[in-house]
Short mmCIF file of N, CA and C in Angstrom, two decimals:
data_model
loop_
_atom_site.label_atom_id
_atom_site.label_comp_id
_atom_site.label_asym_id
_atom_site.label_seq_id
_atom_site.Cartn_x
_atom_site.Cartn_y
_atom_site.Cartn_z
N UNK A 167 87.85 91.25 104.51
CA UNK A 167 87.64 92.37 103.61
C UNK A 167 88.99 93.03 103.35
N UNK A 168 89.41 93.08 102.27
CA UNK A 168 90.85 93.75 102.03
C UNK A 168 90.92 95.25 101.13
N UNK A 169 89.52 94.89 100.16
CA UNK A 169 89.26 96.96 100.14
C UNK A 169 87.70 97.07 100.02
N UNK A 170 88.10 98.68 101.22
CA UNK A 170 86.79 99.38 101.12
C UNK A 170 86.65 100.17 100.20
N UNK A 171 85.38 100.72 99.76
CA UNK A 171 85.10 101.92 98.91
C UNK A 171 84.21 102.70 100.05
N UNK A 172 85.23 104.08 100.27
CA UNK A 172 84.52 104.85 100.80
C UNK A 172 83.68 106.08 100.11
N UNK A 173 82.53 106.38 100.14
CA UNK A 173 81.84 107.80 99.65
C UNK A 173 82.32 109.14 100.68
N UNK A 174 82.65 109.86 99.88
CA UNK A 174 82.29 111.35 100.72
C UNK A 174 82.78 112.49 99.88
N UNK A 175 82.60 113.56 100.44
CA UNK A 175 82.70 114.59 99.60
C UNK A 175 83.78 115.36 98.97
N UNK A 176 84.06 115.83 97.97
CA UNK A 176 85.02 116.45 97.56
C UNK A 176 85.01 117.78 98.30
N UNK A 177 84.52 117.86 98.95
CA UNK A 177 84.69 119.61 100.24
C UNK A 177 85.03 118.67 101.06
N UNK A 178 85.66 119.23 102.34
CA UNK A 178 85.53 119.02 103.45
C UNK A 178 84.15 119.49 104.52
N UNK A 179 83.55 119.98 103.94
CA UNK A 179 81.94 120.33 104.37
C UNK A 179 82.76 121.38 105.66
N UNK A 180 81.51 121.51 106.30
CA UNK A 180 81.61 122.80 107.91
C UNK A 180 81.34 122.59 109.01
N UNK A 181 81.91 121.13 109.25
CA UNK A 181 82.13 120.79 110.52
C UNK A 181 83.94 119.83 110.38
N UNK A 182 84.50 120.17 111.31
CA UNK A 182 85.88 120.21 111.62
C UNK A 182 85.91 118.37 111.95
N UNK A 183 85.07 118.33 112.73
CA UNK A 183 85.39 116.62 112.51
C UNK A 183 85.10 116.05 111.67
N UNK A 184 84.20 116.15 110.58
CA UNK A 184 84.33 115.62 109.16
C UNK A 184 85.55 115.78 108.46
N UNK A 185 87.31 116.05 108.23
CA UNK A 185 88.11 115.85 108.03
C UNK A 185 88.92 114.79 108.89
N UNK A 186 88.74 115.57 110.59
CA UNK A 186 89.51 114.81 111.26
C UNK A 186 88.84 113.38 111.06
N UNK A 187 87.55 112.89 110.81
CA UNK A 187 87.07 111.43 110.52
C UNK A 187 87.61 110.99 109.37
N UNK A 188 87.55 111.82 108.37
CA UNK A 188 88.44 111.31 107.42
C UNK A 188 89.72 110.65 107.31
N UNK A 189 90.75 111.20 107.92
CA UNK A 189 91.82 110.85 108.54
C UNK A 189 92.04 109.76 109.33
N UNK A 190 91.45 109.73 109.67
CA UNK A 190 91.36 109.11 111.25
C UNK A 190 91.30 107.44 110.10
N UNK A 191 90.23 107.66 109.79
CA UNK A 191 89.40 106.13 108.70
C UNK A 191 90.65 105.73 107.91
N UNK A 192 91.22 106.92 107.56
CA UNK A 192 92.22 106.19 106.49
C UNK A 192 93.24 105.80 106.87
N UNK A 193 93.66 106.32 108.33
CA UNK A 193 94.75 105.20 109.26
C UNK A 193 94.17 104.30 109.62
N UNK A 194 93.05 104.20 110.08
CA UNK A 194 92.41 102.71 110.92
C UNK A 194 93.05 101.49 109.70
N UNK A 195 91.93 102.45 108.51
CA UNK A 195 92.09 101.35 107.07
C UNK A 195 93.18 100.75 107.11
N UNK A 196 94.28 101.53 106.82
CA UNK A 196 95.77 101.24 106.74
C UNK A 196 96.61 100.36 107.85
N UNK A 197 95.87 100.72 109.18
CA UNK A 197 96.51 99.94 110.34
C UNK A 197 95.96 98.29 110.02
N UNK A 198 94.62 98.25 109.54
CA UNK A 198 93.76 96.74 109.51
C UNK A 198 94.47 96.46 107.86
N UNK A 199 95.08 96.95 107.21
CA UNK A 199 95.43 96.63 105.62
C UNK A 199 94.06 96.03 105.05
N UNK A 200 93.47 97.67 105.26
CA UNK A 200 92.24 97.56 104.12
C UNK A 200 92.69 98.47 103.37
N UNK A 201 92.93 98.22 102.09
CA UNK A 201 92.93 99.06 100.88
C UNK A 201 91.75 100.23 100.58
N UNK A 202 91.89 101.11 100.11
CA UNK A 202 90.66 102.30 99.53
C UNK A 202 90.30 101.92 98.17
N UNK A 203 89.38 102.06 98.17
CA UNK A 203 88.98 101.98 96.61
C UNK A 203 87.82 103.89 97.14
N UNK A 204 88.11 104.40 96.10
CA UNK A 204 87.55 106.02 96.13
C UNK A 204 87.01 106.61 95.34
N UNK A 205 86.67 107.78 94.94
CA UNK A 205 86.43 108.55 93.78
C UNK A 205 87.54 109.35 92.77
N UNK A 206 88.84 109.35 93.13
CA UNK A 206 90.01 109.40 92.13
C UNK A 206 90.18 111.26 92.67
N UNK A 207 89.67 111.82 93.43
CA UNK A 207 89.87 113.08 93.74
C UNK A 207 90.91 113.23 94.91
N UNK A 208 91.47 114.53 94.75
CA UNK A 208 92.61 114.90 95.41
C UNK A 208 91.86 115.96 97.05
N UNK A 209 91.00 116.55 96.56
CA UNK A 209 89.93 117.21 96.71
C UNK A 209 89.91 117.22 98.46
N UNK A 210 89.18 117.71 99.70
CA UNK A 210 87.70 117.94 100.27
C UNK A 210 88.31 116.56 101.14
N UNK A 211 87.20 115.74 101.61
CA UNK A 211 87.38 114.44 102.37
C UNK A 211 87.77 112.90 101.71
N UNK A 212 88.16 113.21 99.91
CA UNK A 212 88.38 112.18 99.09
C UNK A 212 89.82 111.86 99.54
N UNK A 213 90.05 113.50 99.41
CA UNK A 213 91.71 113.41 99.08
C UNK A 213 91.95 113.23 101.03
N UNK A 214 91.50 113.53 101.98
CA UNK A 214 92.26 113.35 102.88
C UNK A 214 92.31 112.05 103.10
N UNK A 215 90.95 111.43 102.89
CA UNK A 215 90.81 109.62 103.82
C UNK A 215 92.26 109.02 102.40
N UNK A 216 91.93 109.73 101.15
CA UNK A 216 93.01 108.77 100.86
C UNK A 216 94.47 109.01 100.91
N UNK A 217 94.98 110.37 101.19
CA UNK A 217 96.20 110.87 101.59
C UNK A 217 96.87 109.77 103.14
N UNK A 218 95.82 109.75 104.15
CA UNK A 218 96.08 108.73 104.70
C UNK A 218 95.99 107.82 105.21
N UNK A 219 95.47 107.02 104.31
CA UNK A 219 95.82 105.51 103.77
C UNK A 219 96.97 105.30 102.76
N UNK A 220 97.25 106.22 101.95
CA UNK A 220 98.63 106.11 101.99
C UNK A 220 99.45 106.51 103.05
N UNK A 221 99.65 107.28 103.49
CA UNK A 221 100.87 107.26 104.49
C UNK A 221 100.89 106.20 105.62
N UNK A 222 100.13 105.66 105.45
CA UNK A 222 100.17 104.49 106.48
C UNK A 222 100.24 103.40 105.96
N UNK A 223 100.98 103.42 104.84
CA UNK A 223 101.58 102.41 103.74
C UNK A 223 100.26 101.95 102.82
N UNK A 224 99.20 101.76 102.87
CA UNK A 224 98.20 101.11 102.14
C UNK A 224 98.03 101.63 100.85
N UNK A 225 97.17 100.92 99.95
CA UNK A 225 96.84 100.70 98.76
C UNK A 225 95.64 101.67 98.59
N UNK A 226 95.66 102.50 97.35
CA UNK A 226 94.65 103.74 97.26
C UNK A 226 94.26 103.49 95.64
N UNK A 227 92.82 102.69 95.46
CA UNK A 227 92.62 102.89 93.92
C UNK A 227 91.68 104.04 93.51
N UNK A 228 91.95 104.76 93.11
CA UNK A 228 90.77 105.62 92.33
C UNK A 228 90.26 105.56 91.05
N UNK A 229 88.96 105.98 90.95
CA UNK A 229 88.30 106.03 89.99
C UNK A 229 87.49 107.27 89.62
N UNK A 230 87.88 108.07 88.47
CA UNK A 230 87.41 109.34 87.75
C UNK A 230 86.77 109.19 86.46
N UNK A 231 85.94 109.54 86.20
CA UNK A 231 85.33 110.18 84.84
C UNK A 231 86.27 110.91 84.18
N UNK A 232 86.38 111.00 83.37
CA UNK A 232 87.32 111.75 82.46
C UNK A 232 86.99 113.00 82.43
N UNK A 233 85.92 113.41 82.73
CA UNK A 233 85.10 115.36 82.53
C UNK A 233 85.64 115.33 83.54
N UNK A 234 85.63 114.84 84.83
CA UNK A 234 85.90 115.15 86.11
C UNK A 234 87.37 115.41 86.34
N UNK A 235 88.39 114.76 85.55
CA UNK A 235 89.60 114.62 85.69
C UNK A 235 90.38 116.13 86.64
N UNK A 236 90.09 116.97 85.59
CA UNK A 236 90.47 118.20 86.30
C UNK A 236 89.78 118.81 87.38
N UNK A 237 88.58 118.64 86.89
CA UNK A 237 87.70 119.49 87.87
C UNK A 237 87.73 119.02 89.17
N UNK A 238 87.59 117.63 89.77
CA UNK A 238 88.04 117.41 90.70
C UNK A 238 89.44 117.23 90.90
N UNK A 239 90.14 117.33 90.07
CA UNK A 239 91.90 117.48 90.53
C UNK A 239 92.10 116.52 90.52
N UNK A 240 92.41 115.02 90.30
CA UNK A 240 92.70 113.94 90.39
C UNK A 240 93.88 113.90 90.93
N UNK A 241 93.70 112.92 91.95
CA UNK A 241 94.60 112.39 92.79
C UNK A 241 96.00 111.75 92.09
N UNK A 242 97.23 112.51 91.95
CA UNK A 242 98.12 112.17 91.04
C UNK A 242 98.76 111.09 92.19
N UNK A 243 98.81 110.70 93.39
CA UNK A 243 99.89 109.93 93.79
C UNK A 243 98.98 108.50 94.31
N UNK A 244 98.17 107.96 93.60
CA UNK A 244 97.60 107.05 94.23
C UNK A 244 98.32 105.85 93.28
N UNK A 245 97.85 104.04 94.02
CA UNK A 245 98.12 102.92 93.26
C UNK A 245 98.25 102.98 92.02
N UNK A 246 96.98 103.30 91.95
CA UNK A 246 96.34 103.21 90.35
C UNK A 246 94.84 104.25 90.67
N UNK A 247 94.75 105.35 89.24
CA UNK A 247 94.02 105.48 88.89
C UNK A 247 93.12 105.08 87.95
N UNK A 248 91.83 104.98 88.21
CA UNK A 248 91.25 104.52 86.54
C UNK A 248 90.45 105.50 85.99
N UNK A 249 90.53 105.94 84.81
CA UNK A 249 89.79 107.17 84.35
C UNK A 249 88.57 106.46 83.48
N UNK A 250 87.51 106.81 83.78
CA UNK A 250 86.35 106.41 82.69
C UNK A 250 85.69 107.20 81.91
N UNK A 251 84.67 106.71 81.54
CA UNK A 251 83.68 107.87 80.78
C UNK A 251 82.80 108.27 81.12
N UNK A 252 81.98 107.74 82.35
CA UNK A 252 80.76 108.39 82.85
C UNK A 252 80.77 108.00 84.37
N UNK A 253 79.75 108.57 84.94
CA UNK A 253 79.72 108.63 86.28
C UNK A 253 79.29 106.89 86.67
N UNK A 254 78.39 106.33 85.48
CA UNK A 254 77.62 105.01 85.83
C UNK A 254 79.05 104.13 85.88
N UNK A 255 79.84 103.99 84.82
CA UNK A 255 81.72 103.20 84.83
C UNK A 255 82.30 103.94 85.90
N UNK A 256 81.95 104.88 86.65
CA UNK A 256 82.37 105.04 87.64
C UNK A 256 82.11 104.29 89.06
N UNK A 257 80.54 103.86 89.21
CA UNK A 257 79.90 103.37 90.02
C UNK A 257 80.37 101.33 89.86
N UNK A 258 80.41 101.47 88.73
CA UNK A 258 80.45 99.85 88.43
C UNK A 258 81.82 100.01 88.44
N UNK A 259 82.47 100.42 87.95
CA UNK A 259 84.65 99.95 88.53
C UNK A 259 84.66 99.87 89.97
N UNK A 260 84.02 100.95 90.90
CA UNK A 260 84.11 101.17 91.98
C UNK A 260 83.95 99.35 92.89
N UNK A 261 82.38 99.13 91.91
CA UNK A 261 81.72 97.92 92.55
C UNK A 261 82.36 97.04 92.94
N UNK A 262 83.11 97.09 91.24
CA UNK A 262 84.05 95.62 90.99
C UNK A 262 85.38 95.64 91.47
N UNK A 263 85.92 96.96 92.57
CA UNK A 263 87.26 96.84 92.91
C UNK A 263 86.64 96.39 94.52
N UNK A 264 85.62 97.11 94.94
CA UNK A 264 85.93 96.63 96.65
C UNK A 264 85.36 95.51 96.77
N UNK A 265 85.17 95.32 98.61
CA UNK A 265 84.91 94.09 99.09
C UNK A 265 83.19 94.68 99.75
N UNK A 266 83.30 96.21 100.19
CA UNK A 266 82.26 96.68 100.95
C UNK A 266 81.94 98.35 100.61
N UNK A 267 81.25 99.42 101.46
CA UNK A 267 81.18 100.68 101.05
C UNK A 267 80.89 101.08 102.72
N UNK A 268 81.25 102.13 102.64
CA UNK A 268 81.19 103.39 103.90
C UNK A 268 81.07 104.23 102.92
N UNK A 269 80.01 105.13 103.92
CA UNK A 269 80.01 106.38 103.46
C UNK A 269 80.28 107.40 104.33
N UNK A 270 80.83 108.67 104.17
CA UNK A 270 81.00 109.35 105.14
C UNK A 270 80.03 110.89 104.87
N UNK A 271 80.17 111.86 105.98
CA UNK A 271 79.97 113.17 104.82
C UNK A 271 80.21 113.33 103.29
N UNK A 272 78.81 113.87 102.73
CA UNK A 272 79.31 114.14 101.82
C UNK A 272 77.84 114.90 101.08
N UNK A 273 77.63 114.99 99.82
CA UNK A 273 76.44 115.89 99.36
C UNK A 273 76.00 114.53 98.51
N UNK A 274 75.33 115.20 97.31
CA UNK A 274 74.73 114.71 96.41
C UNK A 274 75.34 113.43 95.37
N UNK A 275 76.44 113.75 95.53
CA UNK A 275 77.43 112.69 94.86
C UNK A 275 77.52 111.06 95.65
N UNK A 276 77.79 111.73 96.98
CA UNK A 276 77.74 110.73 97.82
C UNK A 276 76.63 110.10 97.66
N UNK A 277 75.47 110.45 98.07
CA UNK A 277 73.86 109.81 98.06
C UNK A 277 73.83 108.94 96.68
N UNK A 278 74.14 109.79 95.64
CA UNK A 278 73.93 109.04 94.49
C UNK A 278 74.67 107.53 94.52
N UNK A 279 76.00 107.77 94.90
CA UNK A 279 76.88 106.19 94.85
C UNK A 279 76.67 105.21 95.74
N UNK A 280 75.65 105.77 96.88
CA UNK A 280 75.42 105.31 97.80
C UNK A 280 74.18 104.27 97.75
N UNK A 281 73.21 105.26 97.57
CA UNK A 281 71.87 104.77 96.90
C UNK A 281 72.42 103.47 95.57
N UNK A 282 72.97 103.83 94.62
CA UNK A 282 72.92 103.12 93.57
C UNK A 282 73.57 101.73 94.28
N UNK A 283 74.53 101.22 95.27
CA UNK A 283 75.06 100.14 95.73
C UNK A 283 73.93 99.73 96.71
N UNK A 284 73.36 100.44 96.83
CA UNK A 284 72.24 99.58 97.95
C UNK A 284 71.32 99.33 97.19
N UNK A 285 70.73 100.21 96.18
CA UNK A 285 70.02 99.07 95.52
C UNK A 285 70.51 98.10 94.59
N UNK A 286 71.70 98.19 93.70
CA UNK A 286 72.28 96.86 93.49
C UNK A 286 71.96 95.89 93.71
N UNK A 287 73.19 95.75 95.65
CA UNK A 287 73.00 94.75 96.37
C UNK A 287 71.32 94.40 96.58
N UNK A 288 70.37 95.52 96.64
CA UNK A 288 68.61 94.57 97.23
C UNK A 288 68.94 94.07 96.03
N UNK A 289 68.69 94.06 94.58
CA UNK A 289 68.59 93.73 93.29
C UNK A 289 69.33 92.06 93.25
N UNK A 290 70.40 92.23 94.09
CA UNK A 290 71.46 90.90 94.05
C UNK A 290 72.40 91.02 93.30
N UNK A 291 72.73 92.31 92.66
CA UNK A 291 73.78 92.59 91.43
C UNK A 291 75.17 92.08 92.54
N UNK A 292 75.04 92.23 93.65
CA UNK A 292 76.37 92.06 94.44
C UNK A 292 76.17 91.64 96.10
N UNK A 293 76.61 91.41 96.85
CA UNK A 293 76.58 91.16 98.33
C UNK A 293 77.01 91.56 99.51
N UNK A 294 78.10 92.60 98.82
CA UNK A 294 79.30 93.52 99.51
C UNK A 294 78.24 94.33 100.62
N UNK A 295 78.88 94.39 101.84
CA UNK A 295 77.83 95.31 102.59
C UNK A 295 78.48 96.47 102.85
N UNK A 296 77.51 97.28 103.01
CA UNK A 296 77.39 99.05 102.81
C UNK A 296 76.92 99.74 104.07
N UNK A 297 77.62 100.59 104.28
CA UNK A 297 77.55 101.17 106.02
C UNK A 297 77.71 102.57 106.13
N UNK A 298 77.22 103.61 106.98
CA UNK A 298 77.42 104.63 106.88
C UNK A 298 78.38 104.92 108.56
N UNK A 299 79.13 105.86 108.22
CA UNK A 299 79.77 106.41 109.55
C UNK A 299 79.30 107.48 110.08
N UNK A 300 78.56 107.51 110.87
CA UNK A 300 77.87 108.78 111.55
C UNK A 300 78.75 109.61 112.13
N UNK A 301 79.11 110.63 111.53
CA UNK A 301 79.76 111.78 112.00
C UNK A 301 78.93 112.77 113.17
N UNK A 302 79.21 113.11 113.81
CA UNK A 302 78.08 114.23 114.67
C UNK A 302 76.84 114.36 114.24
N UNK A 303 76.65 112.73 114.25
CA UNK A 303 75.10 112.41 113.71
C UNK A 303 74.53 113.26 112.11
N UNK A 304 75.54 112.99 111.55
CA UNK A 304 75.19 113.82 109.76
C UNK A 304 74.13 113.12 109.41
N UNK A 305 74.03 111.37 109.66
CA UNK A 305 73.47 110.43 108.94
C UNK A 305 72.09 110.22 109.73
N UNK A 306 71.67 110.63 110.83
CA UNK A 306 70.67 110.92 111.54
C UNK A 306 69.46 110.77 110.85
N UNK A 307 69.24 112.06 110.15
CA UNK A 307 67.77 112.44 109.50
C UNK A 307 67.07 111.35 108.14
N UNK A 308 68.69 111.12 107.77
CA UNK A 308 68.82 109.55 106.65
C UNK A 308 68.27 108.96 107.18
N UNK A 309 68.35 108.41 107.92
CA UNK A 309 68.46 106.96 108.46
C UNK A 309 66.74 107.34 109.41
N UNK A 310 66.35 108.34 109.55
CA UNK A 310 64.92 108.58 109.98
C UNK A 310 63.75 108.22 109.38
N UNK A 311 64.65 109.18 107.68
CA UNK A 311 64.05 108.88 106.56
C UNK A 311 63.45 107.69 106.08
N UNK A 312 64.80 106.91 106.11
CA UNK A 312 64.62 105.33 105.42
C UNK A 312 63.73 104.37 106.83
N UNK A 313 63.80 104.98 108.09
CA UNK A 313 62.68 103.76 108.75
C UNK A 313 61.15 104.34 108.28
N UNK A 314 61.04 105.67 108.08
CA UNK A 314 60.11 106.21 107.85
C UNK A 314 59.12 105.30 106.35
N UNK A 315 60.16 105.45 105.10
CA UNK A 315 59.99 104.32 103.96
C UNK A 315 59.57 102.94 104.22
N UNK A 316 60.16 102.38 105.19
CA UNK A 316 60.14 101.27 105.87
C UNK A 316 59.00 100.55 106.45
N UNK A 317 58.50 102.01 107.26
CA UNK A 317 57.31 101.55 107.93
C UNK A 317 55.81 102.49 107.66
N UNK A 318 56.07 102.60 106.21
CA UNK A 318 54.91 102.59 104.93
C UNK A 318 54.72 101.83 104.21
N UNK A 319 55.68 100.83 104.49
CA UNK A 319 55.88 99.42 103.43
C UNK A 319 56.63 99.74 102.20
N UNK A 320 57.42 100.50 101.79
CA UNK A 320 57.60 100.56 100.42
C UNK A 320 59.55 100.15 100.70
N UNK A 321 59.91 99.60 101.99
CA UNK A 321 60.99 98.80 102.01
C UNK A 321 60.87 97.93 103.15
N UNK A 322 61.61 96.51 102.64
CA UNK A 322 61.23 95.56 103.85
C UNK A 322 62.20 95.58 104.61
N UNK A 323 61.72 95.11 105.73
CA UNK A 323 62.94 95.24 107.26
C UNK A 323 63.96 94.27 106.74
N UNK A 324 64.02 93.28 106.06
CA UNK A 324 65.47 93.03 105.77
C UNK A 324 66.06 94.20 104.31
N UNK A 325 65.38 94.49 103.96
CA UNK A 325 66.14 95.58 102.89
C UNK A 325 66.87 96.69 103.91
N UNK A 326 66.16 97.51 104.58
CA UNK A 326 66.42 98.28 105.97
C UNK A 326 67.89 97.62 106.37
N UNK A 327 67.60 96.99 106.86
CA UNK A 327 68.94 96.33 107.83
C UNK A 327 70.16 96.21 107.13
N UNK A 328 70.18 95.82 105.94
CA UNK A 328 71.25 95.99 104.93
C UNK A 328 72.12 97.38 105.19
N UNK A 329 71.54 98.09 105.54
CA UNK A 329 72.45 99.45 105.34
C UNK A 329 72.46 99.87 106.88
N UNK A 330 74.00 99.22 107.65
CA UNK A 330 74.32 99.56 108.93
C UNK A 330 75.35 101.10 109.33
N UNK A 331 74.87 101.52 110.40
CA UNK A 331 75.38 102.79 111.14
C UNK A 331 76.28 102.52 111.92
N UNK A 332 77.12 103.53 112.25
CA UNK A 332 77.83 103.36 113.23
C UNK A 332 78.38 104.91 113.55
N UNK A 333 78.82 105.60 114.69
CA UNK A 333 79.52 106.69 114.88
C UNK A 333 81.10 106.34 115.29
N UNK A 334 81.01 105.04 115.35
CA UNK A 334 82.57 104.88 115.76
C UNK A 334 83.14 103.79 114.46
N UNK A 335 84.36 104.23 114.04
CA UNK A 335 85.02 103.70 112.72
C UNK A 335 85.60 102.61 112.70
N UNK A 336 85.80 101.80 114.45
CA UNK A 336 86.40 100.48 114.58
C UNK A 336 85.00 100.00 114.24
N UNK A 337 83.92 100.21 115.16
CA UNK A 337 82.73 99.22 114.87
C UNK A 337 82.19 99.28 113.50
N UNK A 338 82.09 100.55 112.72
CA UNK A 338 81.62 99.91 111.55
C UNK A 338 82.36 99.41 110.69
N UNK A 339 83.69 99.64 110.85
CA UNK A 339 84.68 98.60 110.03
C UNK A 339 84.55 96.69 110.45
N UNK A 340 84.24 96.89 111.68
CA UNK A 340 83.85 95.11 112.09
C UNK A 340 82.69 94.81 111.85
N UNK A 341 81.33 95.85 111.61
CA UNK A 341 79.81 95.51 111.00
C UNK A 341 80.24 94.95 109.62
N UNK A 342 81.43 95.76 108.96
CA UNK A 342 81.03 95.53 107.57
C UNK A 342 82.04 94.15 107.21
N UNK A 343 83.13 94.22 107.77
CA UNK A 343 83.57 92.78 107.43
C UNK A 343 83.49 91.55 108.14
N UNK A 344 82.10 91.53 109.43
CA UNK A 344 81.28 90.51 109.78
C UNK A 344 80.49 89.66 108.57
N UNK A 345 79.93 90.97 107.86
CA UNK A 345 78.86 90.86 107.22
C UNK A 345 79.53 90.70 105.42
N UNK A 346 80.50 90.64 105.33
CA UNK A 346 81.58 90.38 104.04
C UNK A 346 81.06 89.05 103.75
N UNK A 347 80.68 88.67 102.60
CA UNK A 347 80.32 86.88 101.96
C UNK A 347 81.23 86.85 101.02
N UNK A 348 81.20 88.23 100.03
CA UNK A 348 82.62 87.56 99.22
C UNK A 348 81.69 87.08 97.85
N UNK A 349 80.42 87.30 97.66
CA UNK A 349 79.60 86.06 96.63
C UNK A 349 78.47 87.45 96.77
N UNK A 350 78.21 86.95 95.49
CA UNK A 350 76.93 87.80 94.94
C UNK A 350 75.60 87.71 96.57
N UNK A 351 74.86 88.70 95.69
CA UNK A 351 74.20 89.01 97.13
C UNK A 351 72.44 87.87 96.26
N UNK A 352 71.43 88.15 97.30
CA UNK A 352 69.98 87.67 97.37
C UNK A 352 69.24 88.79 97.59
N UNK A 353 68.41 89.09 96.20
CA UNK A 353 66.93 89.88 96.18
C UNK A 353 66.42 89.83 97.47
N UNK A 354 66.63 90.94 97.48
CA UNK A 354 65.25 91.30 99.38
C UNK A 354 64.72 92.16 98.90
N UNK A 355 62.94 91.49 99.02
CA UNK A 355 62.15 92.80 98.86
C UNK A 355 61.39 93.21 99.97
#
């Protein structure tokens, strides 16, 4: 796997280790020369995971909406930015630059980019696998949620399994590029 796309929030939210995780991810990234692929913000936990992954020499692509440009501040010192027109060319550049997705803290934005790559991949639009980093258990009540869906039937245990946890950032960086094919993904319903 040579780039991730990570989700998280343009705040740094109100817990203190949701930055320091940020950080932390974007040296690991940089130490393993995994590239970022991001949301193009300077912002909150965008701009730190990708502040450093650059300083630890690596590759930082972002991707912005053009309404967003300012409002989230766009990240002026990255690889390359790409500016689009909507949030959906946001989701699909994103797709087509990484290898995988983490998500970290984050709100509604996050969920949305998150959600939309997991169902993708069930769909087969792609194969890249998608992982969340459990911060002081943020991803907890999620992940309650979705066995809860699960075991009403309205998702199957291999759809479930697709979307792996972790609280520590070496292991879900090795869940997700175990699980790297590199090739379009297979409908699981």
């Amino acid at each position: 796997m040579q780039r991730l796309a990570v989700y998280c929030g343009a705040s740094a939210g109100g817990d203190p280790a949701f930055a320091d995780t940020a950080k932390r991810l974007g040296q690991t990234m940089a130490e393993r020369n995994i590239d970022l692929v991001f949301g193009g913000g300077r912002l909150g936990l965008m701009g730190i995971v990708a502040d450093a992954v650059l300083a630890g020499g690596g590759k930082v692509f972002g991707v912005i909406p053009e309404m967003l440009k300012d409002h989230e501040v766009a990240h002026t010192g990255l690889t390359e930015l790409h500016v689009v027109q909507s949030m959906h060319e946001r989701k699909a550049k994103m797709t087509e630059l990484t290898d995988g997705f983490v998500a970290i803290p984050g709100g509604i934005g996050t969920l949305d980019e998150l959600f939309e790559a997991w169902t993708w991949k069930a769909l087969g639009y792609h194969g890249k696998p998608i992982g969340l980093l459990n911060v002081n258990g943020y991803w907890d009540s999620l992940t309650a949620f979705l066995d809860n869906v699960a075991g009403h039937g309205f998702m199957s245990t291999a759809r479930r399994e697709q979307l792996v946890m972790s609280d520590d950032i070496d292991d879900i960086l090795d869940q997700l590029a175990s699980s790297f094919t590199g090739g379009k993904g297979e409908v699981t319903w």
